[in-house]
Short mmCIF file of C-alpha atoms in Angstrom, two decimals:
data_model
loop_
_atom_site.label_atom_id
_atom_site.label_comp_id
_atom_site.label_asym_id
_atom_site.label_seq_id
_atom_site.Cartn_x
_atom_site.Cartn_y
_atom_site.Cartn_z
CA MET A 1 56.63 -0.94 -4.24
CA LYS A 2 53.97 -0.56 -1.34
CA THR A 3 53.58 3.15 -2.56
CA TYR A 4 53.58 2.90 -5.67
CA LEU A 5 50.98 -0.22 -5.62
CA LEU A 6 48.65 2.68 -3.61
CA SER A 7 48.98 5.25 -5.94
CA LEU A 8 48.22 3.14 -8.90
CA LEU A 9 44.67 1.52 -7.00
CA LEU A 10 44.59 5.73 -6.41
CA THR A 11 44.54 6.46 -10.42
CA VAL A 12 42.38 3.04 -10.85
CA VAL A 13 39.58 4.13 -8.30
CA LEU A 14 39.96 7.25 -9.89
CA ALA A 15 39.89 6.46 -14.20
CA VAL A 16 36.70 4.09 -12.84
CA ALA A 17 34.95 7.41 -10.87
CA GLN A 18 35.16 9.65 -14.57
CA ALA A 19 34.40 6.94 -16.64
CA GLN A 20 30.93 6.32 -14.43
CA PRO A 21 30.31 9.70 -13.41
CA LYS A 22 27.27 10.17 -10.69
CA ALA A 23 24.02 10.94 -12.54
CA PRO A 24 21.87 13.47 -11.15
CA VAL A 25 18.98 11.36 -10.50
CA GLY A 26 17.73 8.21 -8.93
CA ILE A 27 16.03 5.49 -11.84
CA GLN A 28 12.69 4.04 -11.35
CA LEU A 29 13.72 0.29 -11.99
CA TYR A 30 10.21 -0.60 -13.55
CA THR A 31 11.99 1.40 -16.12
CA PHE A 32 14.35 -2.25 -17.06
CA ARG A 33 10.67 -4.39 -15.76
CA ASN A 34 11.91 -6.63 -19.04
CA GLU A 35 15.85 -7.00 -18.47
CA PHE A 36 15.20 -7.91 -14.70
CA ALA A 37 12.87 -11.07 -15.79
CA LYS A 38 15.75 -12.82 -18.02
CA ASP A 39 18.54 -11.27 -15.56
CA VAL A 40 18.75 -9.42 -11.74
CA THR A 41 22.55 -9.12 -10.47
CA GLY A 42 23.11 -8.05 -14.58
CA THR A 43 20.83 -6.23 -15.02
CA MET A 44 21.48 -4.10 -12.04
CA ALA A 45 25.28 -4.34 -12.70
CA LYS A 46 23.51 -2.17 -15.41
CA VAL A 47 22.02 -0.08 -13.39
CA ARG A 48 25.47 0.63 -11.56
CA GLU A 49 27.38 0.76 -14.00
CA MET A 50 24.99 4.21 -15.77
CA GLY A 51 25.92 5.97 -12.38
CA PHE A 52 23.37 5.85 -10.25
CA LYS A 53 23.17 5.54 -7.00
CA GLU A 54 19.62 5.59 -5.21
CA ILE A 55 16.05 4.24 -6.85
CA GLU A 56 12.66 3.43 -6.73
CA GLY A 57 11.66 -0.12 -6.99
CA GLY A 58 9.52 -2.63 -4.73
CA ASN A 59 9.85 -6.30 -6.55
CA THR A 60 12.35 -8.14 -5.64
CA TYR A 61 12.09 -10.51 -8.70
CA GLY A 62 12.23 -13.24 -7.16
CA MET A 63 14.84 -12.68 -4.32
CA SER A 64 14.05 -12.46 -1.13
CA ASN A 65 13.81 -9.52 0.71
CA ALA A 66 17.27 -9.55 2.65
CA ASP A 67 18.76 -10.81 -0.57
CA PHE A 68 17.75 -8.64 -2.69
CA ARG A 69 19.31 -5.78 0.09
CA LYS A 70 22.21 -7.45 -0.31
CA LEU A 71 22.63 -6.55 -4.15
CA LEU A 72 22.18 -3.25 -3.61
CA ASP A 73 24.32 -3.11 -1.43
CA GLN A 74 26.99 -5.16 -3.28
CA ASN A 75 26.08 -2.42 -6.27
CA GLY A 76 26.17 0.77 -3.73
CA LEU A 77 22.63 1.68 -4.29
CA LYS A 78 19.98 3.12 -1.95
CA LEU A 79 16.23 2.13 -2.49
CA ILE A 80 15.04 5.74 -1.42
CA SER A 81 11.44 4.81 -1.87
CA MET A 82 8.87 1.85 -2.00
CA GLY A 83 5.57 0.53 -4.02
CA ALA A 84 3.06 -0.67 -1.97
CA GLN A 85 0.13 -2.14 -3.29
CA PHE A 86 -3.53 -0.12 -2.20
CA THR A 87 -5.07 -3.61 -1.09
CA GLU A 88 -1.66 -4.36 1.03
CA LEU A 89 -2.27 -0.70 2.95
CA GLU A 90 -5.46 -1.57 3.29
CA SER A 91 -4.87 -4.14 4.75
CA ASN A 92 -1.48 -5.03 5.99
CA VAL A 93 0.47 -2.58 6.91
CA PRO A 94 2.91 -4.36 9.07
CA GLN A 95 3.43 -6.24 5.23
CA ILE A 96 4.80 -2.91 4.09
CA ILE A 97 7.08 -1.99 7.33
CA ASP A 98 9.31 -4.97 7.28
CA LYS A 99 9.62 -5.46 3.73
CA ALA A 100 10.82 -1.62 3.76
CA LYS A 101 13.00 -1.43 7.20
CA THR A 102 14.87 -4.79 5.10
CA LEU A 103 14.64 -3.09 1.44
CA GLY A 104 16.06 -0.01 3.59
CA ALA A 105 13.23 2.98 2.01
CA LYS A 106 12.16 6.02 3.19
CA TYR A 107 9.47 6.37 1.21
CA VAL A 108 6.60 4.33 0.95
CA VAL A 109 4.29 4.66 -1.98
CA CYS A 110 0.84 3.93 -4.18
CA SER A 111 0.67 3.83 -7.50
CA TRP A 112 -2.94 3.21 -8.41
CA ILE A 113 -6.20 3.73 -6.44
CA PRO A 114 -9.14 1.60 -7.68
CA HIS A 115 -11.66 1.86 -9.66
CA GLN A 116 -14.42 0.61 -12.24
CA ASP A 117 -14.35 1.33 -15.25
CA ASP A 118 -11.75 3.70 -15.96
CA VAL A 119 -14.10 6.73 -14.94
CA PHE A 120 -12.89 7.12 -10.82
CA THR A 121 -15.49 8.98 -8.67
CA PHE A 122 -15.51 11.10 -5.26
CA ASN A 123 -16.33 7.09 -3.11
CA ASP A 124 -13.15 6.50 -4.95
CA ALA A 125 -11.14 9.46 -3.77
CA GLN A 126 -13.44 8.85 -0.30
CA ARG A 127 -12.17 5.44 0.47
CA ALA A 128 -8.48 6.77 -0.63
CA VAL A 129 -8.85 9.59 1.94
CA GLU A 130 -8.96 6.96 4.57
CA VAL A 131 -7.26 4.38 3.55
CA PHE A 132 -3.45 6.54 3.37
CA ASN A 133 -4.77 8.91 5.76
CA THR A 134 -4.74 5.21 8.41
CA ALA A 135 -1.72 3.81 7.18
CA GLY A 136 -0.18 6.68 6.39
CA ARG A 137 -0.30 6.99 10.31
CA LEU A 138 0.79 3.50 10.86
CA LEU A 139 4.18 4.08 8.73
CA LYS A 140 4.67 7.28 10.13
CA GLU A 141 4.76 5.44 13.14
CA ASN A 142 7.54 3.23 11.56
CA GLY A 143 9.43 6.40 10.38
CA LEU A 144 8.40 5.65 6.76
CA ASN A 145 6.22 8.27 4.68
CA LEU A 146 3.84 7.43 2.79
CA CYS A 147 3.00 9.04 -0.86
CA TYR A 148 0.53 8.88 -3.66
CA HIS A 149 1.36 9.14 -6.83
CA THR A 150 -0.17 10.76 -9.57
CA HIS A 151 -2.07 8.80 -12.61
CA GLY A 152 -3.94 11.69 -14.48
CA TYR A 153 -7.91 9.82 -13.65
CA GLU A 154 -7.44 12.61 -10.42
CA PHE A 155 -8.62 15.26 -12.57
CA LYS A 156 -11.68 15.19 -13.01
CA PRO A 157 -14.03 18.07 -12.37
CA TYR A 158 -15.30 18.61 -8.23
CA GLU A 159 -17.02 21.34 -6.64
CA GLN A 160 -14.15 24.21 -7.96
CA GLY A 161 -11.30 21.69 -8.35
CA THR A 162 -10.88 18.91 -9.72
CA LEU A 163 -11.23 15.47 -7.26
CA PHE A 164 -6.76 16.02 -6.68
CA ASP A 165 -7.98 18.86 -4.70
CA TYR A 166 -9.46 17.09 -2.40
CA LEU A 167 -6.87 14.64 -1.96
CA VAL A 168 -4.75 16.91 -1.69
CA ASN A 169 -7.56 18.98 1.25
CA GLU A 170 -8.22 15.62 3.27
CA LEU A 171 -4.86 14.19 2.89
CA ASP A 172 -3.30 14.73 5.94
CA PRO A 173 0.08 16.84 5.52
CA ARG A 174 1.85 14.46 8.30
CA TYR A 175 0.31 10.86 6.77
CA CYS A 176 0.38 11.32 2.84
CA ASN A 177 1.69 13.36 0.66
CA PHE A 178 2.86 12.96 -3.51
CA GLU A 179 5.21 11.63 -6.07
CA MET A 180 4.67 13.71 -9.23
CA ASP A 181 4.56 11.84 -12.59
CA VAL A 182 5.19 14.78 -14.85
CA PHE A 183 3.46 12.54 -17.56
CA TRP A 184 0.38 11.60 -15.69
CA VAL A 185 -0.45 15.40 -14.48
CA LYS A 186 0.70 16.75 -18.74
CA HIS A 187 -1.33 13.94 -19.75
CA PRO A 188 -5.08 15.08 -18.23
CA GLY A 189 -4.22 17.80 -19.56
CA GLN A 190 -2.24 19.96 -16.04
CA ASP A 191 0.92 21.79 -16.23
CA PRO A 192 3.34 20.48 -14.37
CA VAL A 193 5.23 24.11 -13.31
CA ALA A 194 1.56 24.85 -11.86
CA PHE A 195 1.40 21.61 -10.05
CA LEU A 196 4.58 22.66 -8.34
CA GLN A 197 4.07 25.61 -7.21
CA LYS A 198 0.04 24.94 -6.49
CA TYR A 199 1.21 22.02 -4.36
CA GLY A 200 4.92 21.44 -4.56
CA LYS A 201 5.16 21.42 -0.43
CA ARG A 202 3.12 18.32 -0.69
CA VAL A 203 5.71 16.54 -3.15
CA PRO A 204 9.00 15.13 -1.99
CA LEU A 205 9.50 12.67 -5.17
CA VAL A 206 8.72 13.47 -8.50
CA HIS A 207 9.61 10.86 -11.69
CA LEU A 208 10.26 12.22 -14.60
CA LYS A 209 9.31 10.54 -18.22
CA ASP A 210 8.87 12.61 -21.72
CA ARG A 211 6.08 11.94 -24.54
CA LYS A 212 5.95 11.71 -27.61
CA PRO A 213 4.79 15.20 -29.79
CA GLY A 214 1.19 14.90 -30.64
CA THR A 215 0.48 12.47 -28.13
CA PRO A 216 -2.96 12.49 -28.05
CA GLY A 217 -4.08 12.98 -23.98
CA ASN A 218 -6.45 11.79 -21.82
CA ASP A 219 -7.65 11.76 -17.77
CA LYS A 220 -7.72 7.55 -17.86
CA GLY A 221 -4.69 7.03 -16.47
CA ARG A 222 -3.43 5.01 -19.53
CA ALA A 223 -1.28 5.71 -22.50
CA ASP A 224 1.07 3.70 -24.90
CA VAL A 225 4.31 3.29 -23.58
CA GLU A 226 5.77 3.72 -26.50
CA THR A 227 5.27 6.98 -26.20
CA ASN A 228 8.29 7.24 -23.26
CA VAL A 229 11.44 9.71 -25.54
CA THR A 230 14.21 10.61 -24.22
CA LEU A 231 14.41 13.12 -21.75
CA GLY A 232 14.62 16.57 -23.05
CA GLN A 233 12.50 15.55 -26.97
CA GLY A 234 9.40 15.21 -25.90
CA ASP A 235 6.47 17.63 -25.06
CA ILE A 236 6.55 17.59 -21.46
CA GLY A 237 8.13 20.45 -20.74
CA ILE A 238 11.73 18.86 -18.15
CA ALA A 239 13.98 21.68 -18.41
CA GLU A 240 10.76 24.61 -17.11
CA ILE A 241 10.37 21.40 -14.21
CA MET A 242 13.14 20.87 -13.42
CA LYS A 243 13.62 24.98 -12.40
CA GLN A 244 10.28 25.29 -10.70
CA ALA A 245 11.42 21.47 -9.13
CA LYS A 246 14.50 22.75 -7.47
CA LYS A 247 12.48 26.28 -5.98
CA SER A 248 9.26 23.83 -4.35
CA GLY A 249 11.64 21.60 -2.74
CA VAL A 250 11.75 18.19 -4.28
CA ARG A 251 13.84 15.93 -2.93
CA HIS A 252 14.51 13.10 -5.14
CA PHE A 253 13.58 12.78 -8.89
CA PHE A 254 13.35 9.35 -10.47
CA ILE A 255 13.12 8.46 -14.07
CA GLU A 256 10.52 6.35 -15.72
CA ASP A 257 10.93 5.21 -18.78
CA GLU A 258 8.12 2.36 -19.42
CA SER A 259 9.25 1.81 -23.47
CA SER A 260 10.96 -1.11 -24.84
CA ARG A 261 14.21 1.65 -25.63
CA SER A 262 14.25 2.07 -22.16
CA MET A 263 18.01 0.62 -22.07
CA GLN A 264 19.35 3.23 -24.75
CA GLN A 265 17.08 6.08 -24.48
CA VAL A 266 18.01 6.42 -20.46
CA PRO A 267 21.82 7.37 -21.06
CA GLN A 268 20.50 9.66 -23.30
CA SER A 269 18.04 11.07 -20.69
CA LEU A 270 21.19 11.61 -17.82
CA ALA A 271 22.94 13.64 -20.44
CA PHE A 272 19.65 16.24 -20.80
CA LEU A 273 19.59 16.59 -17.72
CA ARG A 274 22.56 17.61 -16.41
CA THR A 275 22.38 20.06 -18.84
CA VAL A 276 19.80 20.40 -17.30
CA MET A 277 20.48 20.20 -13.14
#
């Protein structure tokens, strides 16, 4: 009887595993921000049911850092990277370190450099270099890695290149590297594949999102979230990006779908990624 029960249990476990294949990439929890606002526990269970094992986040939706970590552990989820505001990096790195260690993150990601009126200037970039190099050194001393998430406005011309080139050249690779958001590289008119070919060694993290064909781009770092479509159905070129990303040594990928259809689109995006990975 004992052997039979063990065999039955193994059969059930295998059936569940087959029904819920492991996702080939991670998910940025902001994708389901509307659902988390209503039901944290239930939404986290849905993330697990989709097959995700790796996540990116930072918002604990009213829970303490310790309780949120317990919820992640209960669902078999590993928080790879955690968001941090520029002002936090500028003035309160110890708090970031404490939160990141509690949540189990390896990376800390800043996704916005403050600037006025949609105009990103050299002075803004210069300030970011100082803050990121200083904060990044402190984070590194505590076993964490800082990355800056591209957002499109950094590609304004500067000298013989762009302000992004200035950031790459001035940010110490020991203390700050980059998370490439493929949408926010394409949107200002850049080529994500060429970006990886040029900067790939500095890009351990990538955000995957696709853009509705015909969407007009800009270099302001802003777009209608409803232009986010299922991966493979837009004009970003996800399949080609994934090929280059593997060659460039990207370590972690996260789907980020900011549309109101994310709960429906993400499983479809996973199905597409399984055909190109």
